[in-house]
Amino acid sequence: MAVLRAHAEDEHAEELAALAKADDRPRPPNWRLSPWAVVTYVLGGEAPDGTPITPKYLGSRRLVEVAVATLATDRALLLLGVPGTAKTWLSEHLAAAISGDSTQLVQGTSGTAEESIRYGWNYARLLSEGPSRNALVASPVFRAMASGGIARVEELTRIPSDVQDALITVLSEKTLPIPELDDEVQALTGFNVIATANDRDRGVNDLSAALKRRFNVVVLPLPDDVESEVEIVRLRVGQLGEALRLPAELEVVDEIRRVVTVFRELRDGVTADGRTKIKSPSGTLSTAEAISVMTSGIALAAHFGDGVVRAADIAAGLYGAVVKDPVADRLVWQEYLEAVVRERRPWTDLYRACREFL
């Protein structure tokens, strides 16, 4: 049975193989591709044999180059940005292209324990055999060090501060001590860490100065303009629609542009023409949420409509994305509908559809 979402290295195996086959540029130790080929894989292009390389991230080439160059050094990489700026998405594809394995992942939460970064124990074996390597349960970071691969740490600032600091020795000494065995794991060449953090979470579990020094920070911005954001949403919605086998009309650029325009205006607190100031809701209204709204709209059109996405199919998704606080955000959304959407004659259908949810 097909998996719902394959790992990047599996889904894009043909592209990675085509790039690797003709990649004659210098490669850092234990890298599957050269830094140039990694950037080509992430941003899209064409392999020397003509294999098309689909873009995985639409954004500044220089930012991606800086991220890749960082991973070619002994500095770890921290991808920072508001929710929905493709931090996780980019980290997965970087790991897939560099080490061929994006699965060495620590998911940061308030309950993440130190064992998730260092190691734990199989207590049945520990009781029967005593402390030994066989009784040790390696963490993703441990395994990445032992194989010379890339470890990923998601939502680093959600992890308690004392657990975060378990990374300090790993990043500075490239060694993970195992005092119970009077032993250690030394990182093989190629090992590095990609962490992500949401800059809305400042103050939750801020990084210590010692840990910050071990990271090179790359801030991922929201798309610069409407057309860039529309293209990102269009590509991802098309991919998701195909993966989910939604029998709907995917060329819905006009509806995508309306959703993106709504999100950008509410984020910026002003209409696109700069004439009307509006209130912003409490949510982030990220590109990822625009993708979710459109995917939901396609599902509605496919299963309960004629397969063509219309305003009525995206209205519920818009309401759900904007109204996170049922009182304050509902007022913001209502004011926006009356002051902006209602006045745009081509958006009459959207106004009427959205009013049904108020």
mmCIF file of C-alpha atoms in Angstrom:
data_model
loop_
_atom_site.group_PDB
_atom_site.id
_atom_site.type_symbol
_atom_site.label_atom_id
_atom_site.label_comp_id
_atom_site.label_asym_id
_atom_site.label_seq_id
_atom_site.Cartn_x
_atom_site.Cartn_y
_atom_site.Cartn_z
ATOM 1 C CA MET A 1 0.000 0.000 0.000
ATOM 2 C CA ALA A 2 1.340 3.445 -0.921
ATOM 3 C CA VAL A 3 2.405 5.736 1.901
ATOM 4 C CA LEU A 4 0.610 9.045 2.236
ATOM 5 C CA ARG A 5 3.824 11.044 2.122
ATOM 6 C CA ALA A 6 7.179 9.554 1.188
ATOM 7 C CA HIS A 7 10.426 10.832 2.651
ATOM 8 C CA ALA A 8 12.163 13.372 0.426
ATOM 9 C CA GLU A 9 15.015 10.999 -0.461
ATOM 10 C CA ASP A 10 12.491 8.385 -1.639
ATOM 11 C CA GLU A 11 10.063 10.688 -3.426
ATOM 12 C CA HIS A 12 12.849 12.438 -5.353
ATOM 13 C CA ALA A 13 15.257 9.510 -5.676
ATOM 14 C CA GLU A 14 15.438 9.843 -9.474
ATOM 15 C CA GLU A 15 16.396 13.516 -9.281
ATOM 16 C CA LEU A 16 19.025 12.874 -6.606
ATOM 17 C CA ALA A 17 20.501 9.997 -8.611
ATOM 18 C CA ALA A 18 20.665 12.094 -11.798
ATOM 19 C CA LEU A 19 22.441 14.919 -9.994
ATOM 20 C CA ALA A 20 24.865 12.559 -8.262
ATOM 21 C CA LYS A 21 25.742 10.724 -11.485
ATOM 22 C CA ALA A 22 27.059 13.812 -13.245
ATOM 23 C CA ASP A 23 28.188 15.797 -10.221
ATOM 24 C CA ASP A 24 31.920 16.331 -10.697
ATOM 25 C CA ARG A 25 32.260 19.299 -8.340
ATOM 26 C CA PRO A 26 34.090 19.008 -4.999
ATOM 27 C CA ARG A 27 32.040 17.326 -2.282
ATOM 28 C CA PRO A 28 32.577 17.771 1.445
ATOM 29 C CA PRO A 29 33.445 14.488 3.216
ATOM 30 C CA ASN A 30 30.564 11.994 3.281
ATOM 31 C CA TRP A 31 28.211 14.213 1.240
ATOM 32 C CA ARG A 32 26.129 12.564 -1.475
ATOM 33 C CA LEU A 33 26.189 15.725 -3.603
ATOM 34 C CA SER A 34 28.354 18.797 -3.962
ATOM 35 C CA PRO A 35 27.046 22.026 -2.411
ATOM 36 C CA TRP A 36 26.236 23.293 -5.920
ATOM 37 C CA ALA A 37 24.153 20.196 -6.670
ATOM 38 C CA VAL A 38 22.379 20.440 -3.304
ATOM 39 C CA VAL A 39 21.303 23.994 -4.133
ATOM 40 C CA THR A 40 20.154 22.862 -7.593
ATOM 41 C CA TYR A 41 18.117 20.067 -6.005
ATOM 42 C CA VAL A 42 16.468 22.484 -3.549
ATOM 43 C CA LEU A 43 15.768 25.360 -5.952
ATOM 44 C CA GLY A 44 15.138 23.355 -9.104
ATOM 45 C CA GLY A 45 16.760 23.290 -12.520
ATOM 46 C CA GLU A 46 18.028 20.552 -14.775
ATOM 47 C CA ALA A 47 20.537 17.767 -14.252
ATOM 48 C CA PRO A 48 23.327 17.440 -16.841
ATOM 49 C CA ASP A 49 21.550 14.442 -18.407
ATOM 50 C CA GLY A 50 18.404 16.513 -18.923
ATOM 51 C CA THR A 51 16.449 15.208 -15.932
ATOM 52 C CA PRO A 52 14.198 18.041 -14.721
ATOM 53 C CA ILE A 53 14.751 18.996 -11.081
ATOM 54 C CA THR A 54 11.572 20.270 -9.488
ATOM 55 C CA PRO A 55 11.881 23.244 -7.129
ATOM 56 C CA LYS A 56 11.435 22.261 -3.484
ATOM 57 C CA TYR A 57 11.780 25.763 -2.057
ATOM 58 C CA LEU A 58 10.900 29.036 -3.745
ATOM 59 C CA GLY A 59 12.896 31.803 -2.167
ATOM 60 C CA SER A 60 16.216 33.585 -2.100
ATOM 61 C CA ARG A 61 18.992 31.590 -3.736
ATOM 62 C CA ARG A 62 21.531 33.334 -1.546
ATOM 63 C CA LEU A 63 19.777 32.189 1.633
ATOM 64 C CA VAL A 64 19.879 28.577 0.460
ATOM 65 C CA GLU A 65 23.540 28.930 -0.518
ATOM 66 C CA VAL A 66 24.374 30.307 2.927
ATOM 67 C CA ALA A 67 22.512 27.406 4.569
ATOM 68 C CA VAL A 68 24.339 24.805 2.469
ATOM 69 C CA ALA A 69 27.719 26.480 2.967
ATOM 70 C CA THR A 70 27.128 26.471 6.730
ATOM 71 C CA LEU A 71 26.541 22.714 6.714
ATOM 72 C CA ALA A 72 29.830 22.246 4.851
ATOM 73 C CA THR A 73 31.638 23.722 7.869
ATOM 74 C CA ASP A 74 31.699 22.683 11.525
ATOM 75 C CA ARG A 75 28.870 25.101 12.341
ATOM 76 C CA ALA A 76 25.338 23.857 12.890
ATOM 77 C CA LEU A 77 22.441 25.509 11.050
ATOM 78 C CA LEU A 78 19.401 27.128 12.682
ATOM 79 C CA LEU A 79 16.501 27.945 10.362
ATOM 80 C CA LEU A 80 14.468 30.679 12.004
ATOM 81 C CA GLY A 81 11.160 32.210 10.931
ATOM 82 C CA VAL A 82 7.471 32.625 11.584
ATOM 83 C CA PRO A 83 5.252 29.540 11.229
ATOM 84 C CA GLY A 84 4.673 28.493 7.648
ATOM 85 C CA THR A 85 7.941 29.707 6.111
ATOM 86 C CA ALA A 86 8.999 26.172 5.067
ATOM 87 C CA LYS A 87 11.637 25.677 7.765
ATOM 88 C CA THR A 88 10.837 21.991 8.250
ATOM 89 C CA TRP A 89 10.365 21.470 4.535
ATOM 90 C CA LEU A 90 13.771 22.976 3.742
ATOM 91 C CA SER A 91 15.542 21.085 6.524
ATOM 92 C CA GLU A 92 14.153 17.779 5.249
ATOM 93 C CA HIS A 93 15.299 18.381 1.681
ATOM 94 C CA LEU A 94 18.726 19.604 2.753
ATOM 95 C CA ALA A 95 19.235 16.443 4.814
ATOM 96 C CA ALA A 96 17.977 14.252 1.956
ATOM 97 C CA ALA A 97 20.331 15.827 -0.574
ATOM 98 C CA ILE A 98 23.391 15.915 1.690
ATOM 99 C CA SER A 99 23.253 12.581 3.507
ATOM 100 C CA GLY A 100 20.491 10.680 1.701
ATOM 101 C CA ASP A 101 18.564 10.327 4.957
ATOM 102 C CA SER A 102 16.119 12.899 6.331
ATOM 103 C CA THR A 103 14.748 10.623 9.057
ATOM 104 C CA GLN A 104 17.270 11.324 11.850
ATOM 105 C CA LEU A 105 14.738 13.624 13.486
ATOM 106 C CA VAL A 106 14.155 14.938 17.004
ATOM 107 C CA GLN A 107 10.724 16.539 17.340
ATOM 108 C CA GLY A 108 10.988 19.255 19.958
ATOM 109 C CA THR A 109 8.175 19.651 22.467
ATOM 110 C CA SER A 110 7.879 20.785 26.068
ATOM 111 C CA GLY A 111 8.112 17.105 27.018
ATOM 112 C CA THR A 112 11.244 16.271 25.018
ATOM 113 C CA ALA A 113 13.703 14.482 27.320
ATOM 114 C CA GLU A 114 17.489 14.492 27.213
ATOM 115 C CA GLU A 115 17.408 10.893 25.980
ATOM 116 C CA SER A 116 15.926 12.157 22.706
ATOM 117 C CA ILE A 117 19.159 14.032 22.028
ATOM 118 C CA ARG A 118 21.723 11.777 23.739
ATOM 119 C CA TYR A 119 20.656 8.157 24.295
ATOM 120 C CA GLY A 120 18.400 6.008 26.445
ATOM 121 C CA TRP A 121 18.392 2.442 27.691
ATOM 122 C CA ASN A 122 16.555 -0.747 26.895
ATOM 123 C CA TYR A 123 15.733 -1.542 30.513
ATOM 124 C CA ALA A 124 15.010 -5.229 29.910
ATOM 125 C CA ARG A 125 18.502 -5.728 28.494
ATOM 126 C CA LEU A 126 20.006 -3.380 31.058
ATOM 127 C CA LEU A 127 18.638 -5.518 33.901
ATOM 128 C CA SER A 128 19.639 -8.813 32.321
ATOM 129 C CA GLU A 129 23.028 -7.844 30.857
ATOM 130 C CA GLY A 130 24.055 -4.724 32.734
ATOM 131 C CA PRO A 131 25.246 -1.513 31.029
ATOM 132 C CA SER A 132 26.489 -2.267 27.535
ATOM 133 C CA ARG A 133 26.304 -0.949 23.999
ATOM 134 C CA ASN A 134 23.640 -3.576 23.274
ATOM 135 C CA ALA A 135 21.421 -2.143 26.005
ATOM 136 C CA LEU A 136 21.861 1.412 24.766
ATOM 137 C CA VAL A 137 19.102 3.039 22.660
ATOM 138 C CA ALA A 138 20.676 5.529 20.301
ATOM 139 C CA SER A 139 18.987 8.878 19.650
ATOM 140 C CA PRO A 140 18.718 10.335 16.133
ATOM 141 C CA VAL A 141 21.640 12.651 16.962
ATOM 142 C CA PHE A 142 23.683 9.660 18.177
ATOM 143 C CA ARG A 143 22.956 7.747 14.950
ATOM 144 C CA ALA A 144 23.772 10.740 12.761
ATOM 145 C CA MET A 145 27.113 11.167 14.536
ATOM 146 C CA ALA A 146 27.948 7.477 14.111
ATOM 147 C CA SER A 147 27.083 7.526 10.386
ATOM 148 C CA GLY A 148 28.390 10.984 9.471
ATOM 149 C CA GLY A 149 24.920 12.175 8.526
ATOM 150 C CA ILE A 150 22.609 15.094 9.200
ATOM 151 C CA ALA A 151 20.473 15.213 12.352
ATOM 152 C CA ARG A 152 17.386 17.392 12.398
ATOM 153 C CA VAL A 153 15.972 19.043 15.515
ATOM 154 C CA GLU A 154 12.515 20.522 15.002
ATOM 155 C CA GLU A 155 11.174 23.377 17.150
ATOM 156 C CA LEU A 156 14.368 23.746 19.172
ATOM 157 C CA THR A 157 12.960 26.538 21.337
ATOM 158 C CA ARG A 158 10.071 24.334 22.447
ATOM 159 C CA ILE A 159 12.558 21.986 24.137
ATOM 160 C CA PRO A 160 13.322 22.734 27.821
ATOM 161 C CA SER A 161 16.538 24.719 28.254
ATOM 162 C CA ASP A 162 18.404 22.052 30.219
ATOM 163 C CA VAL A 163 17.656 19.524 27.466
ATOM 164 C CA GLN A 164 18.726 21.946 24.730
ATOM 165 C CA ASP A 165 22.117 22.230 26.391
ATOM 166 C CA ALA A 166 22.769 18.549 25.764
ATOM 167 C CA LEU A 167 23.656 19.713 22.250
ATOM 168 C CA ILE A 168 26.526 21.938 23.392
ATOM 169 C CA THR A 169 29.156 19.197 23.701
ATOM 170 C CA VAL A 170 27.884 17.523 20.551
ATOM 171 C CA LEU A 171 28.238 20.718 18.517
ATOM 172 C CA SER A 172 31.484 21.977 20.016
ATOM 173 C CA GLU A 173 33.469 18.775 20.629
ATOM 174 C CA LYS A 174 31.722 16.589 18.013
ATOM 175 C CA THR A 175 31.632 13.974 20.744
ATOM 176 C CA LEU A 176 28.839 12.403 22.763
ATOM 177 C CA PRO A 177 30.130 11.035 26.092
ATOM 178 C CA ILE A 178 28.671 7.799 27.503
ATOM 179 C CA PRO A 179 29.871 7.978 31.109
ATOM 180 C CA GLU A 180 27.985 4.824 32.152
ATOM 181 C CA LEU A 181 30.253 2.824 29.835
ATOM 182 C CA ASP A 182 33.346 5.008 30.160
ATOM 183 C CA ASP A 183 32.992 5.455 26.421
ATOM 184 C CA GLU A 184 32.013 8.030 23.815
ATOM 185 C CA VAL A 185 30.757 8.425 20.279
ATOM 186 C CA GLN A 186 32.897 10.570 18.011
ATOM 187 C CA ALA A 187 31.161 12.131 15.041
ATOM 188 C CA LEU A 188 32.283 10.940 11.633
ATOM 189 C CA THR A 189 33.024 13.512 8.947
ATOM 190 C CA GLY A 190 29.847 14.813 7.359
ATOM 191 C CA PHE A 191 27.929 15.016 10.620
ATOM 192 C CA ASN A 192 26.009 18.196 11.318
ATOM 193 C CA VAL A 193 22.749 19.439 12.795
ATOM 194 C CA ILE A 194 19.896 21.392 11.225
ATOM 195 C CA ALA A 195 17.568 22.914 13.796
ATOM 196 C CA THR A 196 14.403 24.925 13.247
ATOM 197 C CA ALA A 197 12.763 27.456 15.529
ATOM 198 C CA ASN A 198 9.699 29.646 15.396
ATOM 199 C CA ASP A 199 10.581 33.271 16.150
ATOM 200 C CA ARG A 200 7.060 33.729 17.557
ATOM 201 C CA ASP A 201 8.176 31.486 20.432
ATOM 202 C CA ARG A 202 10.776 33.844 21.863
ATOM 203 C CA GLY A 203 10.644 33.659 25.623
ATOM 204 C CA VAL A 204 9.373 30.080 25.684
ATOM 205 C CA ASN A 205 12.761 28.389 26.048
ATOM 206 C CA ASP A 206 15.310 30.851 24.712
ATOM 207 C CA LEU A 207 18.620 29.390 23.639
ATOM 208 C CA SER A 208 21.539 29.884 26.005
ATOM 209 C CA ALA A 209 24.384 32.094 24.805
ATOM 210 C CA ALA A 210 26.635 29.039 24.698
ATOM 211 C CA LEU A 211 24.239 27.177 22.397
ATOM 212 C CA LYS A 212 23.533 30.185 20.178
ATOM 213 C CA ARG A 213 27.250 30.482 19.434
ATOM 214 C CA ARG A 214 27.253 27.013 17.952
ATOM 215 C CA PHE A 215 24.643 27.855 15.320
ATOM 216 C CA ASN A 216 24.700 29.921 12.194
ATOM 217 C CA VAL A 217 21.212 31.451 11.909
ATOM 218 C CA VAL A 218 19.398 31.768 8.595
ATOM 219 C CA VAL A 219 16.096 33.639 8.790
ATOM 220 C CA LEU A 220 13.489 32.416 6.314
ATOM 221 C CA PRO A 221 11.167 35.282 5.364
ATOM 222 C CA LEU A 222 7.645 35.249 4.078
ATOM 223 C CA PRO A 223 7.438 35.607 0.270
ATOM 224 C CA ASP A 224 8.324 39.087 -0.974
ATOM 225 C CA ASP A 225 5.333 39.641 -3.246
ATOM 226 C CA VAL A 226 1.934 38.284 -4.159
ATOM 227 C CA GLU A 227 3.055 36.488 -7.307
ATOM 228 C CA SER A 228 5.845 34.627 -5.508
ATOM 229 C CA GLU A 229 3.442 33.463 -2.821
ATOM 230 C CA VAL A 230 0.805 32.488 -5.399
ATOM 231 C CA GLU A 231 3.374 30.338 -7.207
ATOM 232 C CA ILE A 232 4.427 28.605 -3.985
ATOM 233 C CA VAL A 233 0.811 27.817 -3.122
ATOM 234 C CA ARG A 234 0.034 26.679 -6.667
ATOM 235 C CA LEU A 235 2.938 24.234 -6.755
ATOM 236 C CA ARG A 236 2.256 22.725 -3.342
ATOM 237 C CA VAL A 237 -1.512 22.491 -3.887
ATOM 238 C CA GLY A 238 -0.887 20.723 -7.183
ATOM 239 C CA GLN A 239 1.490 18.251 -5.517
ATOM 240 C CA LEU A 240 -0.900 17.593 -2.635
ATOM 241 C CA GLY A 241 -3.884 17.231 -4.951
ATOM 242 C CA GLU A 242 -2.006 14.642 -6.986
ATOM 243 C CA ALA A 243 -0.801 12.752 -3.899
ATOM 244 C CA LEU A 244 -4.317 12.702 -2.421
ATOM 245 C CA ARG A 245 -5.843 11.853 -5.807
ATOM 246 C CA LEU A 246 -8.350 14.651 -5.656
ATOM 247 C CA PRO A 247 -10.297 14.715 -8.946
ATOM 248 C CA ALA A 248 -10.618 18.490 -9.056
ATOM 249 C CA GLU A 249 -9.557 21.291 -11.349
ATOM 250 C CA LEU A 250 -6.088 22.245 -10.113
ATOM 251 C CA GLU A 251 -5.635 25.338 -12.269
ATOM 252 C CA VAL A 252 -7.258 27.542 -9.683
ATOM 253 C CA VAL A 253 -4.812 30.437 -9.818
ATOM 254 C CA ASP A 254 -7.518 33.080 -9.499
ATOM 255 C CA GLU A 255 -8.819 31.584 -6.257
ATOM 256 C CA ILE A 256 -5.271 31.128 -4.990
ATOM 257 C CA ARG A 257 -4.540 34.777 -5.709
ATOM 258 C CA ARG A 258 -7.608 35.854 -3.744
ATOM 259 C CA VAL A 259 -6.646 33.715 -0.730
ATOM 260 C CA VAL A 260 -3.062 34.965 -0.832
ATOM 261 C CA THR A 261 -4.216 38.577 -1.158
ATOM 262 C CA VAL A 262 -6.545 38.203 1.846
ATOM 263 C CA PHE A 263 -3.758 36.690 3.940
ATOM 264 C CA ARG A 264 -1.177 39.303 2.961
ATOM 265 C CA GLU A 265 -3.509 42.218 3.632
ATOM 266 C CA LEU A 266 -4.510 40.891 7.045
ATOM 267 C CA ARG A 267 -0.853 40.165 7.901
ATOM 268 C CA ASP A 268 0.290 43.625 6.825
ATOM 269 C CA GLY A 269 -2.651 45.517 8.334
ATOM 270 C CA VAL A 270 -3.258 47.427 5.117
ATOM 271 C CA THR A 271 -4.859 46.725 1.743
ATOM 272 C CA ALA A 272 -2.709 45.992 -1.294
ATOM 273 C CA ASP A 273 -3.212 49.490 -2.692
ATOM 274 C CA GLY A 274 -2.140 51.033 0.624
ATOM 275 C CA ARG A 275 -5.347 53.060 0.956
ATOM 276 C CA THR A 276 -7.144 51.271 3.779
ATOM 277 C CA LYS A 277 -5.713 50.303 7.141
ATOM 278 C CA ILE A 278 -7.206 47.186 8.670
ATOM 279 C CA LYS A 279 -6.787 45.215 11.868
ATOM 280 C CA SER A 280 -4.669 42.075 11.931
ATOM 281 C CA PRO A 281 -5.899 38.848 13.568
ATOM 282 C CA SER A 282 -3.946 36.874 16.158
ATOM 283 C CA GLY A 283 -2.838 34.108 13.765
ATOM 284 C CA THR A 284 0.163 34.140 11.445
ATOM 285 C CA LEU A 285 -1.754 33.565 8.174
ATOM 286 C CA SER A 286 1.292 31.913 6.658
ATOM 287 C CA THR A 287 1.836 30.511 3.207
ATOM 288 C CA ALA A 288 1.401 27.027 4.676
ATOM 289 C CA GLU A 289 -2.075 27.994 5.883
ATOM 290 C CA ALA A 290 -2.954 29.316 2.421
ATOM 291 C CA ILE A 291 -1.936 25.930 1.028
ATOM 292 C CA SER A 292 -4.201 24.246 3.584
ATOM 293 C CA VAL A 293 -7.157 26.486 2.682
ATOM 294 C CA MET A 294 -6.764 25.713 -1.015
ATOM 295 C CA THR A 295 -6.300 21.975 -0.469
ATOM 296 C CA SER A 296 -9.465 21.894 1.625
ATOM 297 C CA GLY A 297 -11.259 23.835 -1.117
ATOM 298 C CA ILE A 298 -10.155 21.329 -3.732
ATOM 299 C CA ALA A 299 -11.425 18.459 -1.585
ATOM 300 C CA LEU A 300 -14.821 20.149 -1.214
ATOM 301 C CA ALA A 301 -15.044 20.843 -4.946
ATOM 302 C CA ALA A 302 -13.969 17.313 -5.821
ATOM 303 C CA HIS A 303 -16.293 15.412 -3.498
ATOM 304 C CA PHE A 304 -19.259 17.747 -3.046
ATOM 305 C CA GLY A 305 -19.174 19.958 -6.124
ATOM 306 C CA ASP A 306 -18.478 19.802 -9.848
ATOM 307 C CA GLY A 307 -14.699 19.647 -9.489
ATOM 308 C CA VAL A 308 -14.085 23.342 -10.057
ATOM 309 C CA VAL A 309 -12.951 25.341 -7.033
ATOM 310 C CA ARG A 310 -15.140 28.357 -6.327
ATOM 311 C CA ALA A 311 -15.538 30.943 -3.564
ATOM 312 C CA ALA A 312 -17.956 28.744 -1.624
ATOM 313 C CA ASP A 313 -15.282 26.032 -1.416
ATOM 314 C CA ILE A 314 -12.655 28.263 0.183
ATOM 315 C CA ALA A 315 -14.875 30.350 2.485
ATOM 316 C CA ALA A 316 -14.875 27.879 5.379
ATOM 317 C CA GLY A 317 -11.115 27.443 5.148
ATOM 318 C CA LEU A 318 -10.601 31.205 5.214
ATOM 319 C CA TYR A 319 -12.769 31.550 8.297
ATOM 320 C CA GLY A 320 -10.909 28.771 10.081
ATOM 321 C CA ALA A 321 -7.505 30.219 9.202
ATOM 322 C CA VAL A 322 -8.322 33.782 10.256
ATOM 323 C CA VAL A 323 -10.538 33.240 13.292
ATOM 324 C CA LYS A 324 -8.322 31.620 15.937
ATOM 325 C CA ASP A 325 -9.799 33.721 18.751
ATOM 326 C CA PRO A 326 -13.594 33.324 18.458
ATOM 327 C CA VAL A 327 -14.247 36.821 19.795
ATOM 328 C CA ALA A 328 -11.463 39.208 18.748
ATOM 329 C CA ASP A 329 -10.558 37.541 15.449
ATOM 330 C CA ARG A 330 -14.199 37.186 14.439
ATOM 331 C CA LEU A 331 -14.605 40.949 14.711
ATOM 332 C CA VAL A 332 -11.430 41.512 12.672
ATOM 333 C CA TRP A 333 -12.681 39.163 9.962
ATOM 334 C CA GLN A 334 -16.121 40.750 9.896
ATOM 335 C CA GLU A 335 -14.655 44.248 9.580
ATOM 336 C CA TYR A 336 -12.374 43.118 6.782
ATOM 337 C CA LEU A 337 -15.270 41.565 4.882
ATOM 338 C CA GLU A 338 -17.369 44.718 5.154
ATOM 339 C CA ALA A 339 -14.624 47.280 4.550
ATOM 340 C CA VAL A 340 -12.585 45.501 1.897
ATOM 341 C CA VAL A 341 -14.128 42.378 0.359
ATOM 342 C CA ARG A 342 -17.609 43.866 -0.018
ATOM 343 C CA GLU A 343 -16.220 46.864 -1.931
ATOM 344 C CA ARG A 344 -14.449 44.742 -4.525
ATOM 345 C CA ARG A 345 -17.041 43.993 -7.172
ATOM 346 C CA PRO A 346 -15.234 40.954 -8.638
ATOM 347 C CA TRP A 347 -15.200 39.503 -5.109
ATOM 348 C CA THR A 348 -18.977 39.592 -4.571
ATOM 349 C CA ASP A 349 -19.174 35.794 -4.636
ATOM 350 C CA LEU A 350 -16.444 35.537 -2.004
ATOM 351 C CA TYR A 351 -18.159 38.125 0.189
ATOM 352 C CA ARG A 352 -21.461 36.253 0.099
ATOM 353 C CA ALA A 353 -19.826 32.883 0.734
ATOM 354 C CA CYS A 354 -17.826 34.174 3.692
ATOM 355 C CA ARG A 355 -20.820 35.952 5.222
ATOM 356 C CA GLU A 356 -22.566 32.592 5.606
ATOM 357 C CA PHE A 357 -20.027 31.590 8.282
ATOM 358 C CA LEU A 358 -20.463 34.677 10.462
#
